[in-house]
Coordinates of N, CA, C and O and ligand atoms in Angstrom, one line a residue:
I1 N 114.0 112.2 108.1 CA 113.4 111.3 108.9 C 112.8 110.2 108.1 O 112.5 110.5 107.2
E2 N 113.0 109.2 108.7 CA 112.5 107.8 108.4 C 111.1 106.8 107.5 O 110.1 107.6 108.8
R3 N 110.9 106.3 106.3 CA 110.2 106.6 106.2 C 109.6 104.5 106.0 O 110.5 103.6 105.6
T4 N 108.4 103.9 106.5 CA 108.7 102.9 105.6 C 106.9 102.4 105.7 O 106.3 103.4 105.6
L5 N 107.7 101.0 104.4 CA 106.4 100.4 104.3 C 105.9 99.5 104.8 O 107.0 99.0 105.3
S6 N 104.6 99.4 105.6 CA 103.7 98.6 106.1 C 102.2 98.3 105.3 O 101.9 99.3 105.1
I7 N 102.1 96.9 105.7 CA 100.8 96.6 104.7 C 100.2 95.8 105.9 O 100.5 95.1 107.0
I8 N 99.1 96.2 106.1 CA 98.1 95.3 107.4 C 97.5 93.9 106.1 O 96.0 94.4 105.0
K9 N 97.5 93.1 106.5 CA 97.6 91.7 106.0 C 96.1 91.5 105.8 O 94.6 91.2 107.2
P10 N 96.0 90.5 104.6 CA 93.8 90.1 104.9 C 93.0 89.2 106.1 O 91.8 90.0 106.5
D11 N 93.8 88.9 107.2 CA 93.3 88.0 107.7 C 93.1 89.1 109.0 O 92.5 89.5 109.9
A12 N 93.6 90.1 109.2 CA 93.3 91.5 110.0 C 92.2 92.1 110.0 O 91.5 92.6 110.1
T13 N 92.6 92.3 108.5 CA 90.9 93.7 107.4 C 90.0 92.9 108.1 O 89.1 93.2 107.9
R14 N 89.9 91.7 108.3 CA 88.8 90.0 107.7 C 88.4 90.6 109.2 O 87.1 90.6 109.3
R15 N 89.7 90.6 109.7 CA 88.6 90.7 111.6 C 88.7 92.3 112.0 O 88.1 92.6 112.9
N16 N 88.3 93.2 111.3 CA 87.8 94.9 111.0 C 89.3 95.1 112.7 O 88.8 96.5 113.4
L17 N 91.0 94.5 112.1 CA 91.6 94.9 113.2 C 91.8 96.3 112.8 O 93.2 96.2 113.2
T18 N 91.9 97.1 111.5 CA 92.5 98.0 111.2 C 93.0 98.9 112.1 O 94.0 100.2 113.0
G19 N 92.4 99.6 112.3 CA 92.2 100.5 113.3 C 93.2 100.2 114.7 O 93.6 100.9 115.7
K20 N 92.5 99.6 115.5 CA 93.6 98.6 116.7 C 95.1 98.4 116.2 O 96.1 98.7 116.9
I21 N 95.6 98.2 115.4 CA 96.7 98.2 114.5 C 97.5 98.8 114.0 O 98.7 99.5 114.8
N22 N 96.7 100.4 113.8 CA 96.4 101.2 113.5 C 97.3 102.5 115.0 O 98.2 103.3 114.9
A23 N 96.1 102.4 116.3 CA 96.6 101.9 117.1 C 98.4 102.3 117.8 O 99.3 103.3 118.6
K24 N 98.5 101.1 117.7 CA 99.9 100.9 118.2 C 100.8 101.1 117.2 O 101.4 101.5 117.3
F25 N 100.3 101.2 116.2 CA 101.8 102.1 115.6 C 101.9 103.8 116.3 O 102.9 103.6 116.5
E26 N 100.9 104.5 115.7 CA 100.3 106.2 116.6 C 101.6 106.1 117.6 O 102.1 107.2 118.3
D27 N 100.6 105.1 119.1 CA 101.1 105.4 120.4 C 102.4 105.4 120.5 O 103.0 105.4 120.9
A28 N 103.3 103.8 119.2 CA 104.9 104.2 119.9 C 105.5 105.0 118.4 O 107.1 105.1 118.7
G29 N 104.8 106.0 118.5 CA 105.7 107.4 117.7 C 105.4 107.1 115.9 O 106.2 108.6 115.8
L30 N 104.8 107.0 115.4 CA 104.3 106.4 114.1 C 103.8 107.1 113.6 O 103.1 106.7 113.9
R31 N 104.0 107.8 112.1 CA 102.9 109.3 112.2 C 102.9 107.7 110.2 O 103.4 108.1 109.4
I32 N 100.9 108.0 110.8 CA 100.6 106.9 109.1 C 100.2 108.3 108.0 O 99.6 109.6 108.0
V33 N 101.6 108.5 107.1 CA 101.7 109.6 106.1 C 100.9 110.2 104.6 O 100.8 110.1 104.2
A34 N 100.5 108.2 105.0 CA 99.5 107.5 103.3 C 98.8 106.2 103.4 O 100.0 105.6 105.2
Q35 N 97.3 106.2 103.3 CA 96.9 105.0 104.1 C 96.2 104.8 103.2 O 94.9 105.4 101.6
K36 N 95.8 103.2 101.7 CA 94.7 102.7 101.0 C 94.5 101.1 101.8 O 95.0 100.5 101.4
R37 N 93.5 100.7 101.6 CA 92.5 100.0 101.1 C 92.1 99.5 99.9 O 92.3 99.8 99.0
I38 N 93.3 98.7 100.1 CA 93.2 97.2 98.3 C 93.0 96.6 98.0 O 93.1 95.8 99.2
Q39 N 92.4 95.6 97.3 CA 92.7 93.9 96.7 C 93.8 94.6 95.2 O 93.9 94.7 94.6
L40 N 94.8 93.0 96.3 CA 95.9 92.5 95.8 C 95.6 91.9 94.6 O 94.7 90.2 94.7
S41 N 95.4 91.9 93.4 CA 95.9 90.7 92.7 C 96.9 90.0 92.1 O 97.5 90.1 93.1
L42 N 96.5 87.9 92.2 CA 97.6 87.6 92.8 C 98.7 88.0 91.8 O 100.5 88.2 92.8
Q43 N 98.8 88.2 90.8 CA 100.2 88.8 90.0 C 100.3 90.2 90.6 O 102.6 90.2 91.1
Q44 N 99.8 91.1 91.1 CA 100.4 91.7 92.4 C 101.2 91.5 93.4 O 102.5 92.1 93.6
A45 N 100.4 90.4 94.2 CA 101.3 89.5 95.4 C 102.6 89.4 94.8 O 103.8 89.2 95.7
Q46 N 102.0 88.7 93.7 CA 103.9 87.7 93.0 C 104.7 89.0 92.7 O 105.8 88.3 93.1
Q47 N 104.9 90.1 92.8 CA 105.9 90.4 91.5 C 105.8 91.5 93.7 O 107.7 91.8 93.4
F48 N 105.4 92.0 94.3 CA 105.2 92.2 95.9 C 106.4 92.0 96.6 O 107.7 91.6 97.3
Y49 N 106.3 90.5 97.3 CA 107.3 89.3 96.7 C 107.5 88.3 96.4 O 109.0 87.5 96.7
A50 N 108.3 88.8 95.3 CA 109.6 88.2 94.2 C 110.1 87.9 94.6 O 111.0 86.8 94.2
V51 N 111.0 88.0 96.3 CA 112.2 87.8 96.5 C 112.3 86.9 97.9 O 113.1 85.5 97.6
H52 N 110.8 86.6 97.8 CA 110.8 85.1 98.4 C 110.0 83.7 97.6 O 109.8 82.9 98.0
S53 N 110.3 84.0 95.9 CA 109.9 83.3 95.0 C 110.2 82.1 95.2 O 110.1 81.0 95.3
A54 N 111.6 81.9 95.7 CA 112.1 80.9 95.7 C 111.3 79.9 96.8 O 112.1 78.3 97.1
R55 N 111.4 80.8 98.1 CA 110.7 79.2 99.0 C 109.6 78.4 98.6 O 108.8 79.3 98.6
P56 N 109.6 77.6 100.2 CA 108.7 77.2 99.7 C 107.1 77.0 99.6 O 106.6 77.0 99.5
F57 N 107.3 78.6 100.7 CA 105.9 78.9 101.2 C 105.0 80.7 100.5 O 104.5 80.1 100.5
F58 N 105.7 80.7 99.1 CA 105.6 81.5 98.2 C 104.2 81.1 97.6 O 103.8 82.8 97.4
G59 N 103.7 80.2 97.3 CA 102.7 79.8 97.1 C 102.0 80.3 97.2 O 100.5 81.2 97.7
E60 N 101.7 79.9 99.0 CA 100.4 79.8 100.1 C 100.4 81.4 100.9 O 99.6 82.5 100.7
L61 N 101.9 82.1 100.3 CA 102.1 83.5 101.3 C 101.3 84.2 99.2 O 100.0 85.7 100.2
T62 N 101.2 83.5 98.2 CA 100.9 85.1 97.4 C 99.0 84.9 97.0 O 98.2 86.0 97.2
E63 N 99.0 83.6 97.7 CA 97.2 83.8 97.6 C 97.3 83.8 98.5 O 95.9 84.4 98.3
F64 N 97.2 83.9 99.8 CA 96.7 84.7 101.2 C 96.9 86.3 101.2 O 96.1 86.4 101.0
M65 N 97.9 86.2 100.4 CA 97.8 88.8 99.8 C 97.1 88.6 99.1 O 96.4 90.0 99.4
A66 N 96.7 88.3 98.3 CA 95.5 87.8 97.2 C 94.0 87.4 97.8 O 92.9 87.7 97.0
S67 N 94.1 87.5 98.9 CA 92.4 86.9 99.1 C 91.5 87.2 99.8 O 90.4 87.4 99.9
G68 N 92.1 89.1 100.6 CA 91.1 89.7 100.3 C 91.6 90.7 100.6 O 93.1 91.5 100.0
P69 N 91.4 92.0 101.1 CA 91.7 93.4 101.0 C 93.1 93.3 101.7 O 93.0 93.2 103.2
V70 N 93.4 94.5 101.9 CA 95.0 94.8 102.5 C 95.2 96.3 102.4 O 94.4 97.4 101.6
V71 N 95.5 96.9 103.7 CA 95.6 98.0 103.8 C 97.6 98.3 103.9 O 98.0 97.8 104.8
V72 N 97.7 99.7 102.8 CA 98.5 99.8 103.1 C 99.4 101.2 103.2 O 98.5 101.7 102.6
Q73 N 99.9 101.4 103.8 CA 100.2 102.7 104.3 C 101.7 102.8 104.7 O 102.6 102.0 104.7
V74 N 101.9 104.2 104.6 CA 103.0 104.8 105.1 C 103.2 104.9 106.1 O 102.9 106.4 106.8
L75 N 104.0 104.8 107.3 CA 104.9 105.3 108.4 C 106.0 105.5 108.2 O 107.3 105.6 108.1
E76 N 106.2 107.4 108.8 CA 107.2 107.5 109.4 C 107.6 108.4 110.9 O 106.6 107.8 111.0
G77 N 108.3 108.2 110.9 CA 109.2 108.0 112.5 C 110.4 108.7 112.2 O 111.5 108.0 111.4
E78 N 110.9 107.6 113.9 CA 112.8 108.3 113.5 C 112.8 106.6 113.6 O 112.0 106.1 114.6
G79 N 114.2 106.6 112.6 CA 114.4 105.2 113.0 C 112.0 103.8 112.7 O 113.6 102.4 113.2
A80 N 112.0 104.0 111.5 CA 110.6 103.8 111.4 C 111.1 102.5 111.0 O 110.1 101.7 111.3
V81 N 111.9 102.4 110.2 CA 112.1 100.9 109.9 C 112.0 99.8 111.4 O 111.0 99.2 111.2
L82 N 112.8 99.9 111.5 CA 113.4 99.1 112.6 C 112.5 99.1 114.1 O 111.7 98.4 114.9
K83 N 111.7 100.6 115.0 CA 110.8 100.6 115.1 C 109.4 100.0 115.3 O 108.7 99.5 115.8
N84 N 109.0 100.0 113.4 CA 108.3 99.4 112.7 C 108.4 98.2 113.7 O 107.0 97.5 114.0
R85 N 108.9 97.8 112.8 CA 109.2 95.8 112.6 C 109.1 95.7 115.0 O 108.6 94.1 114.6
E86 N 109.8 96.6 115.4 CA 109.3 95.9 117.0 C 108.2 96.0 117.1 O 108.0 94.9 117.8
V87 N 107.5 96.8 117.5 CA 104.9 97.1 117.4 C 105.1 96.4 116.7 O 104.1 95.6 117.0
M88 N 105.4 95.1 115.2 CA 104.9 94.0 114.2 C 105.1 93.2 115.2 O 104.5 92.4 115.6
G89 N 106.5 92.3 115.7 CA 106.5 91.5 116.6 C 107.4 90.1 115.8 O 107.5 90.8 114.6
A90 N 107.8 89.2 116.4 CA 108.4 88.7 115.3 C 107.6 87.8 114.4 O 105.9 88.0 114.2
T91 N 107.8 87.2 113.5 CA 107.5 86.2 111.9 C 106.2 85.1 112.9 O 105.2 85.8 112.6
N92 N 107.1 84.7 113.7 CA 105.4 83.8 114.1 C 105.3 84.3 115.4 O 105.7 84.8 116.4
P93 N 103.7 84.3 114.9 CA 103.7 84.6 116.5 C 104.0 84.3 117.7 O 103.4 84.3 119.0
K94 N 104.4 83.0 118.0 CA 104.8 82.1 119.5 C 106.2 83.0 119.5 O 106.3 82.5 120.6
D95 N 106.2 83.4 118.8 CA 107.6 83.8 119.1 C 107.8 85.7 119.2 O 108.7 85.6 119.9
A96 N 106.3 86.0 119.2 CA 106.2 87.0 119.5 C 106.6 87.8 121.0 O 105.8 87.1 121.5
A97 N 107.0 89.1 121.0 CA 107.0 89.9 122.7 C 105.9 90.5 123.0 O 105.2 90.7 121.7
P98 N 104.9 89.6 124.3 CA 104.1 90.9 124.9 C 104.1 91.4 123.9 O 104.5 92.6 124.3
G99 N 102.8 92.3 123.7 CA 102.4 93.7 123.2 C 102.0 94.0 121.8 O 101.8 94.5 121.4
T100 N 103.3 93.4 120.9 CA 103.3 93.2 119.5 C 101.7 92.6 118.7 O 101.5 92.9 119.4
V101 N 101.9 93.1 117.7 CA 101.4 93.2 117.0 C 101.0 91.3 116.5 O 99.7 91.5 117.0
R102 N 101.9 91.3 116.2 CA 102.3 89.7 116.5 C 101.5 88.6 116.8 O 100.5 87.5 117.4
A103 N 101.4 89.3 118.4 CA 101.4 88.3 119.9 C 100.0 88.4 119.3 O 99.5 87.3 120.0
E104 N 98.9 89.5 119.7 CA 98.2 90.1 120.2 C 96.8 89.1 118.8 O 95.7 89.0 119.3
F105 N 96.7 89.2 117.7 CA 96.2 89.8 116.2 C 96.9 88.2 115.4 O 96.0 87.1 115.3
A106 N 98.4 87.9 115.5 CA 98.5 87.3 114.5 C 98.0 85.6 114.8 O 97.8 85.1 116.4
E107 N 97.0 84.9 113.3 CA 96.8 83.7 113.7 C 97.7 83.1 113.3 O 97.3 81.2 114.1
S108 N 98.3 82.6 112.9 CA 100.2 82.1 112.4 C 101.3 82.8 112.0 O 101.3 84.0 111.5
V109 N 102.0 81.8 111.8 CA 103.5 82.6 111.6 C 102.8 83.3 109.2 O 103.9 83.7 108.5
G110 N 101.6 82.2 108.7 CA 101.7 83.3 107.6 C 100.4 83.9 107.4 O 100.9 85.1 106.8
E111 N 99.3 83.8 108.5 CA 98.8 84.9 109.1 C 98.8 85.6 110.3 O 98.6 85.8 110.8
N112 N 100.3 87.0 109.4 CA 100.9 86.9 110.9 C 99.7 88.9 110.8 O 101.0 89.5 111.1
S113 N 99.1 88.5 110.0 CA 98.8 90.8 110.0 C 99.3 91.7 109.8 O 98.1 92.7 109.1
V114 N 100.6 91.4 109.4 CA 101.6 93.0 109.3 C 102.7 92.1 107.9 O 103.1 91.6 108.6
H115 N 102.7 93.1 107.5 CA 104.2 93.4 106.3 C 104.6 94.8 106.9 O 104.2 95.3 107.2
G116 N 106.5 94.9 106.7 CA 107.3 95.8 106.9 C 108.1 96.0 106.6 O 109.1 94.5 106.7
S117 N 108.5 96.3 105.7 CA 110.3 96.7 105.0 C 111.7 96.2 106.0 O 111.2 96.6 107.7
D118 N 112.2 95.5 105.2 CA 113.3 95.1 106.1 C 114.7 95.5 106.4 O 115.2 95.9 106.8
A119 N 114.2 97.1 105.4 CA 115.6 98.0 105.4 C 115.0 99.7 105.1 O 114.0 98.9 103.9
P120 N 115.9 100.8 105.1 CA 115.7 101.0 104.5 C 115.6 101.3 103.0 O 114.8 102.4 102.5
E121 N 116.5 100.4 102.6 CA 117.1 100.8 100.8 C 115.2 99.8 100.6 O 114.5 100.4 99.7
T122 N 114.7 99.2 100.9 CA 113.7 97.6 100.7 C 112.3 98.9 100.5 O 111.1 98.2 100.6
A123 N 112.6 99.9 102.4 CA 111.7 101.0 102.0 C 111.4 101.1 101.7 O 110.2 101.6 100.6
A124 N 112.1 102.2 100.8 CA 111.7 103.1 99.5 C 111.3 102.0 98.4 O 110.0 102.7 97.4
Q125 N 111.9 100.5 97.7 CA 111.1 100.3 96.9 C 109.6 99.9 96.7 O 109.0 100.2 95.9
E126 N 109.7 99.4 98.4 CA 108.2 99.0 98.5 C 107.8 99.5 98.7 O 105.9 99.9 97.9
I127 N 107.0 101.1 99.1 CA 106.6 102.1 99.3 C 106.7 103.1 97.7 O 104.9 103.4 96.9
A128 N 107.6 102.5 96.8 CA 107.0 103.2 95.5 C 106.0 102.2 94.5 O 106.0 102.9 93.3
F129 N 106.3 101.4 94.9 CA 105.3 100.0 94.4 C 104.2 100.5 94.6 O 103.2 100.4 94.0
F130 N 103.8 100.8 96.0 CA 102.3 101.3 96.1 C 101.9 102.6 96.5 O 100.7 103.6 95.7
F131 N 102.9 103.7 96.0 CA 102.5 104.9 96.4 C 103.1 106.1 95.3 O 104.7 106.2 94.8
S132 N 102.2 107.3 94.8 CA 103.1 108.2 94.0 C 103.8 109.2 95.2 O 103.1 109.5 95.8
G133 N 104.4 110.1 94.9 CA 105.1 110.7 95.2 C 103.8 112.2 95.8 O 103.8 112.3 97.3
I134 N 102.8 111.9 95.3 CA 101.6 114.1 95.8 C 101.1 112.9 96.4 O 99.9 113.4 97.7
E135 N 101.2 111.2 96.8 CA 100.2 110.9 97.9 C 100.8 110.7 99.3 O 100.0 109.6 99.6
L136 N 102.2 111.2 99.1 CA 103.3 110.9 100.7 C 102.8 112.6 101.3 O 103.3 113.0 100.8
V137 N 101.7 112.4 102.3 CA 101.6 113.7 102.6 C 102.2 113.8 104.3 O 102.2 113.3 105.8
G138 N 103.5 113.9 104.4 CA 104.3 113.9 105.6 C 103.8 115.1 107.4 O 103.8 116.1 108.0
Ligands
LIG201 P1 107.1 90.3 106.9 O1 107.3 91.5 107.9 O2 105.9 89.8 106.1 O3 108.3 90.4 105.5 O4 108.0 89.4 107.3 P2 109.0 89.2 108.1 O5 110.0 90.1 107.6 O6 109.1 89.4 109.7 O7 109.4 87.4 107.4 P3 109.8 86.9 106.0 O8 110.7 87.9 105.5 O9 110.5 86.4 106.3 O10 108.7 86.1 105.3 C1 107.5 87.6 105.0 C2 106.9 86.7 104.5 O11 106.4 84.8 104.5 C3 106.2 85.8 106.7 O12 105.6 87.4 107.1 C4 105.2 85.0 106.5 O13 103.5 85.4 106.5 C5 105.3 84.3 105.2 N1 105.7 83.4 105.5 C6 107.9 83.1 106.2 N2 107.8 82.2 106.2 C7 106.4 81.1 106.4 C8 106.0 79.9 106.3 O14 106.4 78.5 106.7 N3 104.5 79.6 105.9 C9 104.1 80.7 106.2 N4 102.6 79.7 104.7 N5 104.0 81.7 105.2 C10 105.4 81.9 105.4
LIG202 MG1 110.7 90.0 105.3

């Protein structure tokens, strides 16, 4: 059974949307097998998003991710990586399908409420970035 890393971003925790977003994950059949609310330092945000370091929005992205609490979580289910990305919707909320997290809650392409791993391999790396084995309770 597959696992993926999800982050509820600062724009969403600020607006008290953690529960509503988690309900969408659970309604889609994803199980939250680990979860914690943390505040990333700028350095930690830069490390997590290192693959995007050459992109023009890297500074904006990492400053935003360090601007308030985030909820990092591991979601488990059949095809969890893809299923989570379906529930999230397109990166830009203007392109996100109705009913998705980003269509309902995202404020802009930058402040888009959630992150989800893009493949099983990156999911494994991203889960290990935030969680140790004993924190994952399937
Ligand atoms: P993630 O699940 O967060 O990785 O989103 P994604 O896979 O849909 O998008 P991508 O990996 O291409 O970009 C990573 C993140 O960078 C996005 O979720 C946005 O928060 C941010 N981002 C992407 N494009 C822009 C942009 O044009 N401006 C800003 N400020 N942020 C952007
Ligand atoms: Mg991505």
